[in-house]
Short mmCIF file of C-alpha atoms in Angstrom, two decimals:
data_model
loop_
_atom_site.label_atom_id
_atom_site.label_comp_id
_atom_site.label_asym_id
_atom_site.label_seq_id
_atom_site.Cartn_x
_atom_site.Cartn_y
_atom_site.Cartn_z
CA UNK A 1 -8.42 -34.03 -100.28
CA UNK A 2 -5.71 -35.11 -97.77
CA UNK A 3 -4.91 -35.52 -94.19
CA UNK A 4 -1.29 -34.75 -92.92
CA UNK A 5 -1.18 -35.11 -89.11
CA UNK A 6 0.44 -32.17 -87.24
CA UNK A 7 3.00 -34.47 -84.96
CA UNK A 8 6.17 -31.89 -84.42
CA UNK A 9 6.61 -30.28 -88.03
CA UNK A 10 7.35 -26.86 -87.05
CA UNK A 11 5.57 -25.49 -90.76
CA UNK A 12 2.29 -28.07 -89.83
CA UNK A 13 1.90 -26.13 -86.15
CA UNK A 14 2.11 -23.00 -88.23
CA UNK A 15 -0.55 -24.06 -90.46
CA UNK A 16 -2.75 -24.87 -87.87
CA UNK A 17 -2.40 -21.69 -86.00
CA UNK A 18 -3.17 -19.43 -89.16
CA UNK A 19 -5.84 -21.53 -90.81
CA UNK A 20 -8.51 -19.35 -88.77
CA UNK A 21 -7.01 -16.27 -89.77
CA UNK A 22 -7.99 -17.12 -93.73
CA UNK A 23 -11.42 -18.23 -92.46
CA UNK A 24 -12.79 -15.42 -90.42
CA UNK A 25 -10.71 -12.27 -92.13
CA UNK A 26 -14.22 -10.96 -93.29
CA UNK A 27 -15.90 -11.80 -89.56
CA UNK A 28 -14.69 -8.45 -87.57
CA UNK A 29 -15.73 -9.65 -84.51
CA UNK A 30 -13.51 -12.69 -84.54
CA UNK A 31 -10.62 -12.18 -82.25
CA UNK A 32 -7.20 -14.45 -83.33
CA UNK A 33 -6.10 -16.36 -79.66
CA UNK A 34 -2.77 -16.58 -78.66
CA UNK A 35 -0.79 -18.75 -80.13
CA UNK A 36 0.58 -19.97 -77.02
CA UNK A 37 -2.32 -20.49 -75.39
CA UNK A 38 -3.41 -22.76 -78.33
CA UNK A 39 0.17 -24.78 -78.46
CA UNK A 40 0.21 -25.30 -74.58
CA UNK A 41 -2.57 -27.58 -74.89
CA UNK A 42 -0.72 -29.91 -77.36
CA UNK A 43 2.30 -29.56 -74.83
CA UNK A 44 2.96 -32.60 -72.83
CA UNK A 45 5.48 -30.39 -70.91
CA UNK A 46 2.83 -28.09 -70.08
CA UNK A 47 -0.51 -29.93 -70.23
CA UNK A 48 -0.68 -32.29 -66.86
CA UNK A 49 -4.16 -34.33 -68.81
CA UNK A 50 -1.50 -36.04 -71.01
CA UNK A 51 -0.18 -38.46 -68.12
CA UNK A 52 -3.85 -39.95 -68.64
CA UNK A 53 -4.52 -39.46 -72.12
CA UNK A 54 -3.39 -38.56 -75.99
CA UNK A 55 -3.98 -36.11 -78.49
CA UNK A 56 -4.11 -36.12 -82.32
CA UNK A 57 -3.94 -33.29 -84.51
CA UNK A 58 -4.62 -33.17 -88.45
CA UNK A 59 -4.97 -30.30 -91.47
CA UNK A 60 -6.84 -30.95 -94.10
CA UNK A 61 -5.47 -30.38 -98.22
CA UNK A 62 -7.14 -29.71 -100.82
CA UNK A 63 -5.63 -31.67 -103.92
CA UNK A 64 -4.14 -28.00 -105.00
CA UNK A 65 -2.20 -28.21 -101.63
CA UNK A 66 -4.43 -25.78 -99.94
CA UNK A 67 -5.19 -25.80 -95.95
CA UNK A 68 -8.67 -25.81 -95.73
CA UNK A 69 -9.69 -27.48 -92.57
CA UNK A 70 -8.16 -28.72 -89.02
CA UNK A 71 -9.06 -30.42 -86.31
CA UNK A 72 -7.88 -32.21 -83.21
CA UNK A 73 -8.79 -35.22 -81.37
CA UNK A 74 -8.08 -36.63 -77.95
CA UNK A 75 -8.61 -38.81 -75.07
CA UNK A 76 -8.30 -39.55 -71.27
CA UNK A 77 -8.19 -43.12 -69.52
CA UNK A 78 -10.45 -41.86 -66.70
CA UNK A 79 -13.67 -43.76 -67.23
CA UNK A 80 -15.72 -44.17 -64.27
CA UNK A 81 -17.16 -47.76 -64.01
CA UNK A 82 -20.47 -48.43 -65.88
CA UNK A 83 -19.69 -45.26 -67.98
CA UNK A 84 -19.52 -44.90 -71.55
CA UNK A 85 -15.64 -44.66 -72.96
CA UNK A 86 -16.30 -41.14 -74.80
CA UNK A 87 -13.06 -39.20 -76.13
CA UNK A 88 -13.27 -35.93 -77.05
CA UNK A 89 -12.59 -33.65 -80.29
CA UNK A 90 -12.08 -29.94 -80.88
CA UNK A 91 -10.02 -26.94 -82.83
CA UNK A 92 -12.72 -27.54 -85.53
CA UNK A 93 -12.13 -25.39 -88.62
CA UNK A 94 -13.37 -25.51 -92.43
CA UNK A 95 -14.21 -24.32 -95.00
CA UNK A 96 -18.00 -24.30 -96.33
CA UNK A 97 -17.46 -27.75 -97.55
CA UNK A 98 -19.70 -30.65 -95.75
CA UNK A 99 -17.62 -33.55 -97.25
CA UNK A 100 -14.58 -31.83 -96.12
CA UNK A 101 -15.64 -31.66 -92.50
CA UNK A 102 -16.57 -35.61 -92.84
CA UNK A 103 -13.32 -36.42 -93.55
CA UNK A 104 -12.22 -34.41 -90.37
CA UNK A 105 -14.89 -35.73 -88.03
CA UNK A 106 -14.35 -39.30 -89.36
CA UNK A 107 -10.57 -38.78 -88.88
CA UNK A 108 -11.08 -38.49 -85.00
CA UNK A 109 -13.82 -41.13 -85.00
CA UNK A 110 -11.45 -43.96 -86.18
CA UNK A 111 -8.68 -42.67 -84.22
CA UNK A 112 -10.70 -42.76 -80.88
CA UNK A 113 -12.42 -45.96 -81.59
CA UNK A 114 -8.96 -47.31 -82.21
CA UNK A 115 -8.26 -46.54 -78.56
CA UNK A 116 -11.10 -48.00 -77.13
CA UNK A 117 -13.56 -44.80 -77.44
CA UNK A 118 -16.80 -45.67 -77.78
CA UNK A 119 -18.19 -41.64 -78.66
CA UNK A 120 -16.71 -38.44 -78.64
CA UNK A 121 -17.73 -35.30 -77.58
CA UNK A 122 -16.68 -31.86 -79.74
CA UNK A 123 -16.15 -29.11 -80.14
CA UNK A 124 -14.16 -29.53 -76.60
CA UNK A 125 -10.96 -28.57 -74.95
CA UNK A 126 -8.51 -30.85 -73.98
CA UNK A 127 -8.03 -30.05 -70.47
CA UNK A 128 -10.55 -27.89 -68.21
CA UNK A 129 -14.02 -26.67 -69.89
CA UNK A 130 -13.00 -22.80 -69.17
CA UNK A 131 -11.42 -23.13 -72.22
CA UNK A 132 -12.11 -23.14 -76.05
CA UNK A 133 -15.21 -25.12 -75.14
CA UNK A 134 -18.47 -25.85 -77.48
CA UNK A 135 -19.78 -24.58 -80.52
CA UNK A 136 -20.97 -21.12 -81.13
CA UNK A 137 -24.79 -20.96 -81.87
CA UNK A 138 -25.58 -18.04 -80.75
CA UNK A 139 -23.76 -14.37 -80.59
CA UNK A 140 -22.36 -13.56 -83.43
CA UNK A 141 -22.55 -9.30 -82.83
CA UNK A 142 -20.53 -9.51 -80.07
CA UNK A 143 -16.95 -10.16 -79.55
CA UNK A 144 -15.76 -13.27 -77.53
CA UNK A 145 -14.12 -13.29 -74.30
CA UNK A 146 -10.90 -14.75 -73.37
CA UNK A 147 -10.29 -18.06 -74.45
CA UNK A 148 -14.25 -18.74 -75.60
CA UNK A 149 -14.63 -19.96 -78.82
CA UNK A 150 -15.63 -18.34 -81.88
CA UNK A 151 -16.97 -20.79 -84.80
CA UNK A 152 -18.95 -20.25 -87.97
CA UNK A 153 -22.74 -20.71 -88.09
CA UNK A 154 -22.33 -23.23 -90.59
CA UNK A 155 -20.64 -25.04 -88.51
CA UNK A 156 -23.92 -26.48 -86.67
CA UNK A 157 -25.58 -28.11 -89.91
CA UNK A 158 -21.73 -30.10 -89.98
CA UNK A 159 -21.49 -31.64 -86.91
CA UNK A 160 -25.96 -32.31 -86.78
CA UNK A 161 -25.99 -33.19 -90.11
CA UNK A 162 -22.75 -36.27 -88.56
CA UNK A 163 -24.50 -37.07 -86.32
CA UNK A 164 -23.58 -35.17 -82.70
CA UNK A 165 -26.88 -34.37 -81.10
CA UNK A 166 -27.03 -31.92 -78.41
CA UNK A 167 -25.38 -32.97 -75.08
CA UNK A 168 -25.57 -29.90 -72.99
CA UNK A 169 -25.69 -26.16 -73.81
CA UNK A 170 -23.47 -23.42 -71.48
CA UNK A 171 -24.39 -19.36 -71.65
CA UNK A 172 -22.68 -16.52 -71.47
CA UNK A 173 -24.51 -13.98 -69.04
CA UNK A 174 -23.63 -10.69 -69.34
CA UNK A 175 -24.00 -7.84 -66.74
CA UNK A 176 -23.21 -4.11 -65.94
CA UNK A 177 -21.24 -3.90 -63.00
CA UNK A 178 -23.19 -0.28 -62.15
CA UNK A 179 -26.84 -0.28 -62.50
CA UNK A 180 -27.89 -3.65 -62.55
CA UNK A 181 -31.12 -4.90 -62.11
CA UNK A 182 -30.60 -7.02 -59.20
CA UNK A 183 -33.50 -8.01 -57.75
CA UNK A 184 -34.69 -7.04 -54.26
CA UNK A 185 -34.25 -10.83 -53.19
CA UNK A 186 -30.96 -10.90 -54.18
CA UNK A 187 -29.91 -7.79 -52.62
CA UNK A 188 -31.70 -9.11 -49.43
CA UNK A 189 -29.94 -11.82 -48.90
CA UNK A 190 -26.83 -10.81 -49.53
CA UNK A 191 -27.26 -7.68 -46.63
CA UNK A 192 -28.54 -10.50 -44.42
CA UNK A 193 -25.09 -12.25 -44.89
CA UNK A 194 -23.06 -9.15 -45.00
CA UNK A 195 -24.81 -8.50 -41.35
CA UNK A 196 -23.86 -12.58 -40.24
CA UNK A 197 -20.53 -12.46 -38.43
CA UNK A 198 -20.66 -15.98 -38.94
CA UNK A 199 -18.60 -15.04 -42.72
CA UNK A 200 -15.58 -13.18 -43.31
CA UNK A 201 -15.58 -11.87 -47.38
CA UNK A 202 -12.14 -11.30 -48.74
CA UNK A 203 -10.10 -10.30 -51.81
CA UNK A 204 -7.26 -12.37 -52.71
CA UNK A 205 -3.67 -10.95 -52.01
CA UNK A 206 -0.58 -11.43 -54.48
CA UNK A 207 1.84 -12.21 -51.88
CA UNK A 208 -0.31 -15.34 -50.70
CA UNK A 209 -1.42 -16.87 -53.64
CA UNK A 210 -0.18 -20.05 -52.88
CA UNK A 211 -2.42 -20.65 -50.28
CA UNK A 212 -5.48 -19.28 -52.19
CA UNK A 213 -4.91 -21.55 -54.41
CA UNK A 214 -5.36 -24.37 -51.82
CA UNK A 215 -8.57 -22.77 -50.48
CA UNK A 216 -9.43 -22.50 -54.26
CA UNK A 217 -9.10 -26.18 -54.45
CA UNK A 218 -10.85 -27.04 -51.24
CA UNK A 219 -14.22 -24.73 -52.64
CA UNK A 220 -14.01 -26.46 -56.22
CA UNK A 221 -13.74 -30.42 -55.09
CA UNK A 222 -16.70 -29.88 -52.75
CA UNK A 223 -18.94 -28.06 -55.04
CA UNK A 224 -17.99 -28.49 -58.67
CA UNK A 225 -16.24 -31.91 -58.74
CA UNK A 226 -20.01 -33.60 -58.70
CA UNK A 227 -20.35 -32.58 -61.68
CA UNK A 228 -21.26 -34.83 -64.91
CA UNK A 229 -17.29 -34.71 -66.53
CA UNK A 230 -15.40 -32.62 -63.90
CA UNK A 231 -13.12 -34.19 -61.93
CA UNK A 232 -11.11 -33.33 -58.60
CA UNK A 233 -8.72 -30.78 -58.95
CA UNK A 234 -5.08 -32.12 -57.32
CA UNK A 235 -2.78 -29.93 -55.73
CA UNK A 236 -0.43 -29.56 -57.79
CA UNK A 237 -2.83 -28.44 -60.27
CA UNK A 238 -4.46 -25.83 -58.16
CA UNK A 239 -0.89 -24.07 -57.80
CA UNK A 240 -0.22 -24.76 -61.20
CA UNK A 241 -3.32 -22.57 -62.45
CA UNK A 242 -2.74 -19.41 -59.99
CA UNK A 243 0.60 -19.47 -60.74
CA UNK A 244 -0.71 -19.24 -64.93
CA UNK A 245 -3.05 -16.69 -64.04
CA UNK A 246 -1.07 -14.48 -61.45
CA UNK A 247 0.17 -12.09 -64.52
CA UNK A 248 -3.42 -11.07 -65.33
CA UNK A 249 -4.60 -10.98 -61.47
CA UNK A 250 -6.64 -7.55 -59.97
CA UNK A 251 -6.58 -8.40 -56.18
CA UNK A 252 -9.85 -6.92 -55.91
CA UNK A 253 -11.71 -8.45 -58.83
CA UNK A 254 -11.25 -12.40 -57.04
CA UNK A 255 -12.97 -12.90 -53.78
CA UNK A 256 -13.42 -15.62 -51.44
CA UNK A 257 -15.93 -16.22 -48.42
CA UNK A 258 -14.78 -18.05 -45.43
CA UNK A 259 -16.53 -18.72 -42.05
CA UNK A 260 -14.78 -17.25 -38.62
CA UNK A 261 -12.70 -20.14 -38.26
CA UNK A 262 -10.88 -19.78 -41.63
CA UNK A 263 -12.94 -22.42 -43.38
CA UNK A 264 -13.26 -21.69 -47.32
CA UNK A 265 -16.84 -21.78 -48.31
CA UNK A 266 -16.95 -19.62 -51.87
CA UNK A 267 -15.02 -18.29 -54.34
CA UNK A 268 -15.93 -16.01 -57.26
CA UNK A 269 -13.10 -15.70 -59.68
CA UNK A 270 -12.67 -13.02 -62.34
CA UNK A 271 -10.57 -11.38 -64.18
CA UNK A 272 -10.01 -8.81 -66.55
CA UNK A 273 -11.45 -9.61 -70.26
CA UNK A 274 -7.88 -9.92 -72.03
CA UNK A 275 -9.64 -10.04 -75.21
CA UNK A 276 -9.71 -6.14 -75.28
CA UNK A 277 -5.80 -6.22 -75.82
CA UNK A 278 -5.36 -9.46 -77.12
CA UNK A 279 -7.44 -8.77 -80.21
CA UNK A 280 -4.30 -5.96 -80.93
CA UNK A 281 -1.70 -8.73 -81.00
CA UNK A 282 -2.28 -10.93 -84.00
CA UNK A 283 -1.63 -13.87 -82.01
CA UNK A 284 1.58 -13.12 -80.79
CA UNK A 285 2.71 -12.55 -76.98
CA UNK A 286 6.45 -12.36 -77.95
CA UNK A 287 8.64 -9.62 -76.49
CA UNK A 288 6.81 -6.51 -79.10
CA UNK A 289 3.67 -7.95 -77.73
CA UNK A 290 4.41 -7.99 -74.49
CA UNK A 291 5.32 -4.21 -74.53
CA UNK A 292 1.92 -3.86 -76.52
CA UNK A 293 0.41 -5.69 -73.75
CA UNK A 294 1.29 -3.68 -70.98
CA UNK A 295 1.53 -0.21 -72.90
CA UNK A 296 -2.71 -1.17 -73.49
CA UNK A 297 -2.95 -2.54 -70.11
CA UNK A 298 -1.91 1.18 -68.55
CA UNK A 299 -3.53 3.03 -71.08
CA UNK A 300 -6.77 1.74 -69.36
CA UNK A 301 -8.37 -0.21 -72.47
CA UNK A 302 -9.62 -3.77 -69.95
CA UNK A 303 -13.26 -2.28 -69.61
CA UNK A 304 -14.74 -5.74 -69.60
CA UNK A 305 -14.25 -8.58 -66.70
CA UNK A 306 -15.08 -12.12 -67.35
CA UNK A 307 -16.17 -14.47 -64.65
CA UNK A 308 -14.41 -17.48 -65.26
CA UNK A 309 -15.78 -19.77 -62.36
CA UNK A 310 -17.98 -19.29 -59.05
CA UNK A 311 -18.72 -21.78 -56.30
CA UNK A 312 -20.17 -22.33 -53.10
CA UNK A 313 -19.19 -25.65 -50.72
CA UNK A 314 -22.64 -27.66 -50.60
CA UNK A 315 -23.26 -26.94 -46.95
CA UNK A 316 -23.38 -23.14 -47.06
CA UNK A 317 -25.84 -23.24 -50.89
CA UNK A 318 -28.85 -21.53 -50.67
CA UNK A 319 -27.97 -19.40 -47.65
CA UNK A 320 -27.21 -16.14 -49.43
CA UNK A 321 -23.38 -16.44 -49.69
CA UNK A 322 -23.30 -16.68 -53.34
CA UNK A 323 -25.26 -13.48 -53.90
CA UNK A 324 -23.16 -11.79 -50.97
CA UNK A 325 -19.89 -12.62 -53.06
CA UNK A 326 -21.01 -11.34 -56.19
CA UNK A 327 -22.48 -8.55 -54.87
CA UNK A 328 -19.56 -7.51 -53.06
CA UNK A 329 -17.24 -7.60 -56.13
CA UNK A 330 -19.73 -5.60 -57.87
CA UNK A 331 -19.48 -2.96 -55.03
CA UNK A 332 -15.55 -2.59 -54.99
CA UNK A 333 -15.29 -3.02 -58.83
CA UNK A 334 -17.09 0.14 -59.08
CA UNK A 335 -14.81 2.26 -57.50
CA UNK A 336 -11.80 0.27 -58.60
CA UNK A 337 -9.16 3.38 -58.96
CA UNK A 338 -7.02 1.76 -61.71
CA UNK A 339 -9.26 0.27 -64.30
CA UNK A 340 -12.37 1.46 -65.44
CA UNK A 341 -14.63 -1.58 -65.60
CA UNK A 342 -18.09 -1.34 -66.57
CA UNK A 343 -19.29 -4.54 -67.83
CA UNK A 344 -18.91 -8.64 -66.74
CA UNK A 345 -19.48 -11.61 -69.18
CA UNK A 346 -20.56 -14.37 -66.56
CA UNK A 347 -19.33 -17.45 -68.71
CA UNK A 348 -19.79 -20.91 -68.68
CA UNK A 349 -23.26 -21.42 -67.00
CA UNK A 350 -24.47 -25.12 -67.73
CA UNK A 351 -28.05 -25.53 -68.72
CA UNK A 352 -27.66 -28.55 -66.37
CA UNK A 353 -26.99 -26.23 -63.80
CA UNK A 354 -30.50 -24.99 -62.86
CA UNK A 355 -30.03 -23.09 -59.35
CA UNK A 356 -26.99 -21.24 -61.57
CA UNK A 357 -29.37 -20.39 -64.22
CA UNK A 358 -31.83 -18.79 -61.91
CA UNK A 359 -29.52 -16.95 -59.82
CA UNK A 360 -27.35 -14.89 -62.96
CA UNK A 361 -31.31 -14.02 -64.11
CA UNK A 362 -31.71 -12.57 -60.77
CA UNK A 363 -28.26 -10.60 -60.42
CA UNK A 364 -29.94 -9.16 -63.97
CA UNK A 365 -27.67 -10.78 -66.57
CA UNK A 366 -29.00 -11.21 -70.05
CA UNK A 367 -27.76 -14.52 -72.38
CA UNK A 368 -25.74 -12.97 -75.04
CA UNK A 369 -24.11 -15.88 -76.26
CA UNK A 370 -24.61 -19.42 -76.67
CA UNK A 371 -22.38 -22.64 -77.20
CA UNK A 372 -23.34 -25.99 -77.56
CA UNK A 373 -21.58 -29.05 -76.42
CA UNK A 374 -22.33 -32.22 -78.61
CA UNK A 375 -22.15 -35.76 -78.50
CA UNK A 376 -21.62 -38.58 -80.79
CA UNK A 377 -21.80 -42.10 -79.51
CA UNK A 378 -20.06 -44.44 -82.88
CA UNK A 379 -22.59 -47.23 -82.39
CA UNK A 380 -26.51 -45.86 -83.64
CA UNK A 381 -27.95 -48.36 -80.94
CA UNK A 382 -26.16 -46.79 -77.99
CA UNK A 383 -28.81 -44.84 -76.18
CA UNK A 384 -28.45 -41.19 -76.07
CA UNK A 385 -29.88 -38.11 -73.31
CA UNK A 386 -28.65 -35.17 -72.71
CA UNK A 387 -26.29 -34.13 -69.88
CA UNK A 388 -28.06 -34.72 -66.42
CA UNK A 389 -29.28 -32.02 -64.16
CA UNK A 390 -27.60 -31.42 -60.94
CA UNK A 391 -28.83 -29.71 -57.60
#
């Protein structure tokens, strides 16, 4: 076997886009991801966490020449004081071949330590954890939403069997959007708020998305950017994001809470699960794709929204607001006029994230999948624990 690092060899990228394809043609729940959404991420043009950081990526060859494994590693000089360097790894593929996928992990492990890393954390995206985050344990009859990842279960005895113990887990909750069993708490407090005219709810609008974006901001910094790993979100990144998103954006599926004197308190952000089309494209979003795209789009085949992030500013938690805001999208999703959604993966929930945990069990969501996040620290004396709770 044989490393061969990616770097700008326009056959190498190739390789490392289709390797999946080979490994999960029998899985028929696997859906391929864009190819530019993969590439993007190894873009310094178009990836803002490269002005703090690198990233590495390898194939693996078999001595016949054969691609049978990939992976990427990468880093970010953003260490808070008294932390732990830890760098990060991710794009895992192989085959069912344990001393192939020690050559892969060890590749990034002696590339990070090289920079100073003292662990690494993987399967992991590098850039924001919406994305292509953790290791599939759990899910395997159902098809993955947007931009989740989709791994093989033998994937867990690799990266255990290494060394990576368990660092945090996130869910995916998923709800109908009519007939859910919310409980009478729930639907309590959010008529209680509805009633306050303390709050204003609101969808977003197209034509002002610049300054949604800011209120966007504003909502994540004072309620996610506590967080163990998540840091503030600039400006320029906020406007940066909408502007990526603003193709797939239904007005009336993003929402935002403010109080009477235009102060952003919440947001609950979804959109529409592009997986339904994207799984017709083969990877591909050129010009024939993007006719596909729209031609699916119109035909009415997005059933399925995907709630990519919710928040509430600390000072207005535990008042209602957040069951109020998800309420309320349920209400105008169901008589949506254009697209017939029925269903909403709730993705990403932490299991360090208690309050979170408790309140998708009570809008009557049920865990259908499961990822894992692990970590590896490269010295066996370094103590380990898991991710700590917040709130």
């Amino acid at each position: 076997m044989f490393l061969r690092e990616v770097g700008d060899d326009a056959r190498l990228k190739k390789t490392f886009l289709e390797l999946p394809v080979q490994l999960y043609a029998s899985d028929s729940n696997w859906i391929r991801p864009l190819d530019n959404d993969i590439e993007s991420i190894f873009d310094p043009r178009k990836n803002p966490h490269f002005k703090q950081g690198e990233a590495i990526r390898w194939i693996l060859f078999s001595e016949a020449g054969e691609a049978i494994g990939r992976v990427a590693a990468f880093y970010e000089r953003n260490t808070k004081e008294g932390e732990v360097p830890v760098g990060g790894m991710g794009f895992f593929e192989c085959i069912e071949d344990e001393a192939a996928a020690i050559v892969l992990f060890d590749a990034c492990k002696n590339w990070l330590s090289e920079r100073g890393m003292e662990g690494m954390d993987g399967p992991i995206n590098f850039g924001e954890r919406d994305s292509f985050w953790g290791l599939m344990v759990k899910g395997w009859e159902f098809e993955p939403t947007y931009k989740m990842p989709w791994t093989k279960p033998y994937y867990i005895s690799f990266f255990e069997n290494y060394g990576f113990q368990d660092y945090f887990q996130q869910y995916v909750f998923v709800s109908p959007i009519a007939g859910a069993n919310v409980t009478q708490g729930i639907e309590e407090k959010a008529q209680r708020i509805f009633d306050n005219p303390d709050y204003v709810f609101q969808h977003i609008e197209k034509s002002n998305l610049s300054k949604y974006a800011e209120d966007f901001r504003f909502i994540f910094n004072a309620a996610w950017a506590k967080f163990p790993g998540v840091k503030e979100m600039s400006s320029e990144s906020a406007q940066k994001l909408v502007k990526t998103m603003k193709p797939i954006i239904d007005e009336q599926l993003l929402w935002f809470a403010y109080t009477t004197n235009g102060t952003p308190v919440a947001f609950f952000i979804v959109i529409p699960d592009l997986n339904q089309i994207v799984k017709h494209l083969n990877g591909k979003l050129n010009w024939w794709g993007m006719i596909k795209f729209l031609l699916l789009k119109l035909k009415g085949t997005l059933t399925r929204t995907c709630g990519v992030i919710f928040g509430v500013t600390p000072d207005h938690q535990g008042k209602g607001v957040e069951s109020a805001i998800a309420l309320r999208f349920r209400e105008v999703a169901r008589t949506n006029p254009f697209y017939p959604y029925t269903t909403m993966d709730m993705n990403w929930v932490g299991d360090f994230n208690p309050k979170m945990l408790r309140f998708v069990s009570q809008l009557g969501a049920t865990n259908d999948k499961t990822f894992i996040t692990y970590r590896k620290f490269f010295n066996p004396n370094q103590p380990f624990s898991r991710c700590p709770k917040v709130g």
